[in-house]
Coordinates of C-alpha atoms and ligand atoms in Angstrom, one line a residue:
X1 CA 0.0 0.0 0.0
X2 CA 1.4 3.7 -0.8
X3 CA 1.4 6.0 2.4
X4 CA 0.6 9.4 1.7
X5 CA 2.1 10.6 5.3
X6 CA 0.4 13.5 6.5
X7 CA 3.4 14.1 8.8
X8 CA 6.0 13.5 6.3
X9 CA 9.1 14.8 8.3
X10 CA 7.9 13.9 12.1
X11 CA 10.0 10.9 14.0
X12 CA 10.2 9.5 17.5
X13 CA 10.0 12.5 19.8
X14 CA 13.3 13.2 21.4
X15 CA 11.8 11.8 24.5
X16 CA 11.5 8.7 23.4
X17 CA 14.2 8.2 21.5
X18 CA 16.5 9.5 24.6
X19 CA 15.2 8.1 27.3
X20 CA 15.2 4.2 25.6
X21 CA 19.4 5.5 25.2
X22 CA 19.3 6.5 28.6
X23 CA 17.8 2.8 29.4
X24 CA 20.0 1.0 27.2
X25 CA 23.2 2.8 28.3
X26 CA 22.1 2.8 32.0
X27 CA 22.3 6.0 32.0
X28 CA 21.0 8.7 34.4
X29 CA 18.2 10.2 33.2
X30 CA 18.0 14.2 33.2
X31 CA 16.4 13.9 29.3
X32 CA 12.9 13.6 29.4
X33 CA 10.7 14.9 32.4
X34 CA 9.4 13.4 34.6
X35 CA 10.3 12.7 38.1
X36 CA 12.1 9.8 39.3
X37 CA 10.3 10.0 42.7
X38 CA 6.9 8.4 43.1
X39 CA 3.6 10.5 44.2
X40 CA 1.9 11.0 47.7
X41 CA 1.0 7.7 49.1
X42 CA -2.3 9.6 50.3
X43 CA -2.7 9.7 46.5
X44 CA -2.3 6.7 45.9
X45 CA -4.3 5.2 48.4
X46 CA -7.2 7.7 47.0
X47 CA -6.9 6.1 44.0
X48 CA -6.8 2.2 45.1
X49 CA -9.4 3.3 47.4
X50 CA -11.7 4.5 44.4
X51 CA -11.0 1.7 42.1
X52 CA -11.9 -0.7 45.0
X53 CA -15.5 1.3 45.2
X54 CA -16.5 0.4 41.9
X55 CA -16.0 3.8 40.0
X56 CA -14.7 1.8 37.3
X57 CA -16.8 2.3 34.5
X58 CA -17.2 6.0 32.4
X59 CA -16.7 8.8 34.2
X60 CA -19.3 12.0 32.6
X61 CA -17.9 13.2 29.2
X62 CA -16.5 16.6 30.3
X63 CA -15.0 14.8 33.4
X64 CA -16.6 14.3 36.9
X65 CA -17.9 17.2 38.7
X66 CA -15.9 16.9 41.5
X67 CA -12.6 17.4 39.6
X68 CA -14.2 20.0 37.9
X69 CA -15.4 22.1 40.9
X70 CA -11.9 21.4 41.9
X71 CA -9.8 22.9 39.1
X72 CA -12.7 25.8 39.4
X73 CA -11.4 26.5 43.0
X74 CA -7.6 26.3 42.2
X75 CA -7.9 28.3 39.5
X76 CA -9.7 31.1 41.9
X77 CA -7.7 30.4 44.9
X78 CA -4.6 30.6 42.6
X79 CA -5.3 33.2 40.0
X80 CA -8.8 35.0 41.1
X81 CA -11.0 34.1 38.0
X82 CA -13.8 32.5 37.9
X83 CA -14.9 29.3 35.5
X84 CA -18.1 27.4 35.7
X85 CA -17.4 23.6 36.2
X86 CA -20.6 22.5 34.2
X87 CA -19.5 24.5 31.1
X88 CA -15.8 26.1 31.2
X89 CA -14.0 23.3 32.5
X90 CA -13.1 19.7 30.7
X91 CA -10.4 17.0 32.0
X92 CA -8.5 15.9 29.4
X93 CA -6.4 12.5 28.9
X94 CA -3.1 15.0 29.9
X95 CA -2.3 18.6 28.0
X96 CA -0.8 17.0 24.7
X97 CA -4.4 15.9 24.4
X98 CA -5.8 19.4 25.9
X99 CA -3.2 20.9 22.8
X100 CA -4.1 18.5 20.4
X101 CA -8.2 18.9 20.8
X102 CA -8.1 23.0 21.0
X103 CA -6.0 22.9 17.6
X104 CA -8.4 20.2 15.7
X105 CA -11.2 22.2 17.0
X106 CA -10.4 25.3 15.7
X107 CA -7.8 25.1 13.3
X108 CA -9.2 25.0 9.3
X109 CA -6.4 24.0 6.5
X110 CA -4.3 27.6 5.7
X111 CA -4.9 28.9 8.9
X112 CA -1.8 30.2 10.7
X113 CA -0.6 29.8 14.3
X114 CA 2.2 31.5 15.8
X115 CA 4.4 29.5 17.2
X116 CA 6.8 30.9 19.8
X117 CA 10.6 29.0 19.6
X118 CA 11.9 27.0 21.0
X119 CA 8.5 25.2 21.4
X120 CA 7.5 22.2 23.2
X121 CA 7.2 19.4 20.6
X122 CA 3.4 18.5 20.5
X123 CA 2.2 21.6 18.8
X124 CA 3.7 22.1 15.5
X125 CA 2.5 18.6 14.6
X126 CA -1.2 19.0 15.7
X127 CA -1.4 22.1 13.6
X128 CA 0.1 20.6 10.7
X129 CA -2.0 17.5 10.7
X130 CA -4.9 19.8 10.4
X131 CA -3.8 21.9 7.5
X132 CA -3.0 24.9 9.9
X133 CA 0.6 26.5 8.9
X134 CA 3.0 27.1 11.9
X135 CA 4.1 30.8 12.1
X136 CA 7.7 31.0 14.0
X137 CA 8.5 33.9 16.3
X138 CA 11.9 33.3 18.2
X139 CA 12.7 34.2 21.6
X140 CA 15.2 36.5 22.4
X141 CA 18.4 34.4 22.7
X142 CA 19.8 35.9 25.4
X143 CA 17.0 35.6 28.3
X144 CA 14.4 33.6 26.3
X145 CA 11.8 36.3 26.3
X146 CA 8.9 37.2 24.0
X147 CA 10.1 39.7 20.8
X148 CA 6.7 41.3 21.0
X149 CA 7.4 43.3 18.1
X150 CA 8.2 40.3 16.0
X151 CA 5.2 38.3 17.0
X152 CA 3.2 41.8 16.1
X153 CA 5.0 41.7 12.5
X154 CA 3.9 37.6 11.8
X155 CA 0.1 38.8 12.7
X156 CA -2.1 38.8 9.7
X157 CA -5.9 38.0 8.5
X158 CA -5.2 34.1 8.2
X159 CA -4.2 34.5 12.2
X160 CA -6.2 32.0 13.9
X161 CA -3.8 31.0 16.6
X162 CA -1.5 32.0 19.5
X163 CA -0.2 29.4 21.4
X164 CA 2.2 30.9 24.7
X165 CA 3.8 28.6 27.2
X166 CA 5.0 29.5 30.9
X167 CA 6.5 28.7 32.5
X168 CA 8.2 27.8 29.8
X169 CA 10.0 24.5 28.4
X170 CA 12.7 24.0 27.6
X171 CA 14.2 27.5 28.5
X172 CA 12.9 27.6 32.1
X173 CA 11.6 31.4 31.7
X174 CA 8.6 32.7 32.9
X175 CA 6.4 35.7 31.6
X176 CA 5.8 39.0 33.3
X177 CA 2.8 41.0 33.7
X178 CA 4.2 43.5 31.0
X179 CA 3.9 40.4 28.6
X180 CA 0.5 40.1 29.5
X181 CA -0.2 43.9 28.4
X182 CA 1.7 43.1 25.0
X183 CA -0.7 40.3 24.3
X184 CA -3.5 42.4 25.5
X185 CA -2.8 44.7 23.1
X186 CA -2.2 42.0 20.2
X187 CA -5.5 40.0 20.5
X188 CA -8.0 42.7 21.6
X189 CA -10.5 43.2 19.1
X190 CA -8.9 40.1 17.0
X191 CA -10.6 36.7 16.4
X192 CA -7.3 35.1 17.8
X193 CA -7.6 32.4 20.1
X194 CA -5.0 32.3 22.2
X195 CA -3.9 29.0 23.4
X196 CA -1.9 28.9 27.1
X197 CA 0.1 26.3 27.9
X198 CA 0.4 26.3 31.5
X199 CA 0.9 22.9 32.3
X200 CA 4.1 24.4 35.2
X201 CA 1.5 26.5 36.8
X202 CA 2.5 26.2 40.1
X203 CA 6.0 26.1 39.4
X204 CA 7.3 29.4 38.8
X205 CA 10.4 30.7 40.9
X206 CA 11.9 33.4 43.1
X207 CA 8.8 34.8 44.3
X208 CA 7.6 35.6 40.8
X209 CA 3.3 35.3 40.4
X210 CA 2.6 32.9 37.5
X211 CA 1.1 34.9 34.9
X212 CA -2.1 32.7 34.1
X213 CA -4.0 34.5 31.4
X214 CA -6.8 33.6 33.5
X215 CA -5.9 36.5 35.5
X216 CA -6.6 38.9 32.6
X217 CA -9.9 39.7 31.8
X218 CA -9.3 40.7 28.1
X219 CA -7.5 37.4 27.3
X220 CA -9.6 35.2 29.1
X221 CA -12.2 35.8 27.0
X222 CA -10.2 34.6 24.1
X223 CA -8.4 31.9 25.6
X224 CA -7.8 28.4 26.0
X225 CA -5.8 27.6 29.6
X226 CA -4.2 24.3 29.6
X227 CA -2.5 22.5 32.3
X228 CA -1.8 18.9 33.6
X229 CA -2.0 16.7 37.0
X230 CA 1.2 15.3 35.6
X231 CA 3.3 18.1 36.7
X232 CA 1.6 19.3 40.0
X233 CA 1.1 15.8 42.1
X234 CA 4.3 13.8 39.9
X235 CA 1.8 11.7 37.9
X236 CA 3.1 11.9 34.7
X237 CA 2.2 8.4 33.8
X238 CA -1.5 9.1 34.6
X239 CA -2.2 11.6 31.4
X240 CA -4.6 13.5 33.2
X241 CA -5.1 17.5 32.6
X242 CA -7.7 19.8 32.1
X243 CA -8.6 22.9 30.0
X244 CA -10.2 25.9 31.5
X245 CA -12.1 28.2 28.7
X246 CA -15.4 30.5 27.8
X247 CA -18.2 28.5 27.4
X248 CA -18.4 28.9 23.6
X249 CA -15.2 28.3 23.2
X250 CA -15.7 25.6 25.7
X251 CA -18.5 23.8 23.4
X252 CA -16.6 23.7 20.4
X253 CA -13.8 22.0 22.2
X254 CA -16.0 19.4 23.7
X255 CA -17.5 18.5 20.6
X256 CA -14.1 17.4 18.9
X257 CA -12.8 16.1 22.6
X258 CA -16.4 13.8 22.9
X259 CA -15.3 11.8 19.6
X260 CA -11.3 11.9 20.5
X261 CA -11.4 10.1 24.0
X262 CA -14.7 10.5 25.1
X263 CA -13.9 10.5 28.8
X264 CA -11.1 10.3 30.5
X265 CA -10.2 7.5 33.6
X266 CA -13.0 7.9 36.4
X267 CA -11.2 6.4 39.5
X268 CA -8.2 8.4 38.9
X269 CA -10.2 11.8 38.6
X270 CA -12.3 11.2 41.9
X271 CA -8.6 10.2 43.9
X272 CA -7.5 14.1 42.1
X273 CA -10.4 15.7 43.1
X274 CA -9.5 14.7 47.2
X275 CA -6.3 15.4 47.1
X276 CA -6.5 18.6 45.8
X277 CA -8.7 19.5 48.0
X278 CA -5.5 20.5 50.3
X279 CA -4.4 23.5 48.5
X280 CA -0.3 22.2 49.6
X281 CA -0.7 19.7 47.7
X282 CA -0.1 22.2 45.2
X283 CA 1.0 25.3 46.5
X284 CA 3.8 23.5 48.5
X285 CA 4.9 22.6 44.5
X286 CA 7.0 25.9 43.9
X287 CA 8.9 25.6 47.3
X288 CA 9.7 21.7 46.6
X289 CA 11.1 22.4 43.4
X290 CA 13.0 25.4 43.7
X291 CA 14.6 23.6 46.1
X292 CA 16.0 21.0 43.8
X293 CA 16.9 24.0 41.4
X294 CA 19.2 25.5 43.8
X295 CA 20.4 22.1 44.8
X296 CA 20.9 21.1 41.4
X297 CA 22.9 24.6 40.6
X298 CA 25.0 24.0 44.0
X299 CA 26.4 20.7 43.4
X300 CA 27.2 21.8 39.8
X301 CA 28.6 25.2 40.5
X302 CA 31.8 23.9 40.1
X303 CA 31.3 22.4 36.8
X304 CA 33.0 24.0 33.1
X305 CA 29.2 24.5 31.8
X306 CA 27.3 27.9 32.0
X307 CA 23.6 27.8 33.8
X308 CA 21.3 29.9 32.5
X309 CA 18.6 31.6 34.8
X310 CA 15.4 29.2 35.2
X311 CA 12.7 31.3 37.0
X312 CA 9.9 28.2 36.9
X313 CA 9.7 24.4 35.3
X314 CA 12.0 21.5 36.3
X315 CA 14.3 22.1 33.5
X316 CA 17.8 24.0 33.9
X317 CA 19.6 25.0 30.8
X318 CA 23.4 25.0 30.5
X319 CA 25.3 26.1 27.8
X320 CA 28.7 24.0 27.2
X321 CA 30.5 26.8 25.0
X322 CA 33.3 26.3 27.5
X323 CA 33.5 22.5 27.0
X324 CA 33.3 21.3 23.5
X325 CA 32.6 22.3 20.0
X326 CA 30.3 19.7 19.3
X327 CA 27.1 19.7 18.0
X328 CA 23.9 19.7 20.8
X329 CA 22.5 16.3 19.4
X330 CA 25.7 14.7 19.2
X331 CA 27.0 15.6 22.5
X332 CA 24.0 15.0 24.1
X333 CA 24.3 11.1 22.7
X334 CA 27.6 10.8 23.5
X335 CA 27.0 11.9 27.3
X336 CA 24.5 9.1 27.6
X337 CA 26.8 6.6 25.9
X338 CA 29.8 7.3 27.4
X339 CA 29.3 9.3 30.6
X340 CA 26.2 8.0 31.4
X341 CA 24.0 11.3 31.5
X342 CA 21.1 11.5 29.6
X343 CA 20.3 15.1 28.7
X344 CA 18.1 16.8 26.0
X345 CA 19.8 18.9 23.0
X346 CA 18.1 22.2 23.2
X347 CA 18.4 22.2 19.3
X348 CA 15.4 19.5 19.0
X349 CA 12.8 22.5 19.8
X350 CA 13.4 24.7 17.1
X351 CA 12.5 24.0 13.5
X352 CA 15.8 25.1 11.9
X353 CA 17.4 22.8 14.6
X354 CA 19.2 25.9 15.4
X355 CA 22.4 24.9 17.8
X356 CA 23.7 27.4 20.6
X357 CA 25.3 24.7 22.5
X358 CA 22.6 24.5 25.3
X359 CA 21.5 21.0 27.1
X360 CA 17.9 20.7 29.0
X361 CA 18.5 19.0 32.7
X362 CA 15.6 18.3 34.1
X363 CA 16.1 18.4 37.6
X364 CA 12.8 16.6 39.2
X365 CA 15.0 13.8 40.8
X366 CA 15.9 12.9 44.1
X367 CA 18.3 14.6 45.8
X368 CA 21.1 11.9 45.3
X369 CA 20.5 11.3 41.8
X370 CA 21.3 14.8 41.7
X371 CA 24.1 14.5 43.1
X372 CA 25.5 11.3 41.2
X373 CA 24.8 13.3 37.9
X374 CA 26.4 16.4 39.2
X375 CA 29.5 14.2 39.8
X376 CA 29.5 13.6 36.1
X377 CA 29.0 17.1 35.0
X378 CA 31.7 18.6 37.4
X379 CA 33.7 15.7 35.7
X380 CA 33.4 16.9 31.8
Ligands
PMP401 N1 3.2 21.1 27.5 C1 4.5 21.2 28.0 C2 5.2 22.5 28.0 C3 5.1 20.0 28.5 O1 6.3 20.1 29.0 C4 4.4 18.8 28.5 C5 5.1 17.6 29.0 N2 4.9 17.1 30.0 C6 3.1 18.8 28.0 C7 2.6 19.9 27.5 C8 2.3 17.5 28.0 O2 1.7 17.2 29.2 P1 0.9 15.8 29.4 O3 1.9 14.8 29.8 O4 -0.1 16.1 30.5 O5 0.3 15.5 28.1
LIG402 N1 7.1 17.1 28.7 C1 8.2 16.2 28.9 C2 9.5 16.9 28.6 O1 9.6 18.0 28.1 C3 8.2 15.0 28.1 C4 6.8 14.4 27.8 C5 7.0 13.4 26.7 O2 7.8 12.6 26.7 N2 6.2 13.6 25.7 O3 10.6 16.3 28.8

């Protein structure tokens, strides 16, 4: 049979492909993130204890009410806006499936999204597979902020979508309340959704206030907030999320998301709902990790690479200018292979695979597996 791809040029994700090397080499694994700690055992025995009580069969199609009315109250506890359970809020099977919904939803073939780089990996493909066109804006290299002006200049009549992310992955920055003005000013009075990757919510540095454009009352209007349970209680493995939006915004979403996964798994969002309910179980978030980012930049402070500043996520970039001349891809291979370190290239999250010699660590380990692979990169 002949395969007309309609991904021609997509692979394994980097992911993948680096953490089966990191497997294979027995390597430690600072590539992809996740942690390599396990959740609360409240948590867990929240969600043996619903399984055990029969919610096994579908939950409701936009999620059950109690998660819902949860993520309602975070979202007011954490950012003062309001959204209404029964129609603004939808669990989703994790944010890639939050991403990938909003995008089918909305996205008709020739419409263009701006794309802010380096990007997280899951969105250029689910516009593409729809017929959208990616629109590239690049960061300011120095301090991974938002070129406002540039985004302004890629902003035209096929504009459909804006897709922002922060905290942000891979580069660790976060935006500032003066961002949110600039993309006031960009979408007001536009059609343009704007689609918020927020999945490190509650993981943003240094005092700073993540800027949630839930808090904004011009963008939430317009906007799609996405986040994930992965992140906040270390469940990665349990591809749960949600999206917060306008109600008709909301209904179009749910119409794409009813046929996509239908529901998503009922036990799991009941043993959420209750442990959420005790808002340190995810305020406490920003404290734990910014503990293992200063850890993590202790133990390496006497290494030959150069950290940049991460203000939220679990990822710390470090540029290795003063180390080798290498490529980002190779090097990062070859540390797995031969120094047993498993890093990501930062190179992989830009569509011209542009290469300024800058590795992702992602630093939501324990405390000694921080220290064995600072050992290594003090070593190089
Ligand atoms: N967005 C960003 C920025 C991410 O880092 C991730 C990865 N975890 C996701 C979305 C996807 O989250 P999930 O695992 O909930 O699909
Ligand atoms: N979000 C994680 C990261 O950036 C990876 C998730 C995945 O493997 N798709 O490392």
């Amino acid at each position: 049979m002949q395969i007309s791809s309609k991904l021609p040029n997509v692979g394994t994700t980097i992911f993948t492909t680096m953490s089966a090397l990191a497997r294979e080499h027995n390597a430690i694994n600072l590539s992809q993130g996740f942690p390599d700690f396990d959740c609360s055992p409240k948590l867990r025995e929240l969600a043996n204890h619903y399984i055990n009580s029969g919610f096994n069969q579908y939950a409701p199609m936009p999620g059950t009410m109690q998660l819902r009315e949860r993520v309602a109250e975070i979202i007011s506890v954490s950012y003062g806006a309001t959204y209404h359970p029964d129609t603004e809020i939808t669990i989703t099977a994790g944010a890639t499936q939050a991403i990938y919904t909003a995008l089918a939803a909305f996205i008709n073939k020739g419409d263009e999204v701006i794309v802010i780089e380096p990007a997280y990996d899951c969105y250029v493909p689910a516009i593409e597979v729809h017929g959208g066109i990616a629109v590239y804006s690049q960061l300011n290299a120095n301090d991974f902020s938002i070129n406002w002006a540039d985004v302004r200049s890629k902003i035209n009549s096929k504009t459909k979508a804006l897709i922002i992310n922060s905290p942000h992955n891979p580069s660790g920055a976060v935006i500032t309340a003066q961002d949110i003005l600039e993309l006031e000013k960009i979408i007001s009075g536009t059609n343009i959704l704007v689609i918020s990757d927020e999945v490190y919510e509650h993981m943003a540095f240094d005092g700073a206030l993540h800027q949630s454009v839930s808090r904004s009352a011009i963008l939430k209007q317009q906007s799609i907030l996405v986040s994930s349970f992965g992140k906040t209680v270390h469940t990665t493995g349990w591809k749960i999320g949600y999206v917060a939006a306008p109600k008709e915004i909301m209904n179009e979403f749910r119409k794409v998301h009813q046929f996509l996964v239908f529901v998503v798994n009922h036990p799991l969002q009941l043993a959420l709902a209750d442990f959420l309910a005790d808002s340190e179980n995810y305020q406490g978030l920003t404290h734990f990790y910014q503990q293992k980012r200063d850890l993590f930049l202790k133990l390496t402070a006497g290494s030959r690479f150069t950290p940049y500043k991460c203000s939220g996520t679990y990822f710390q970039l470090m540029s290795y200018k003063g180390i080798s001349e290498e490529n980002d891809t190779d090097l990062a291979i070859r540390l797995t292979k031969e120094k047993k370190l498993a890093t990501i290239p930062l190179s992989v999250f830009y569509k011209n695979k542009t290469d300024n010699h800058l590795l992702r660590f992602c630093f939501a380990k324990k405390d000694e597996t921080l220290a064995k692979a600072a050992e290594i990169i003090c070593s190089l």
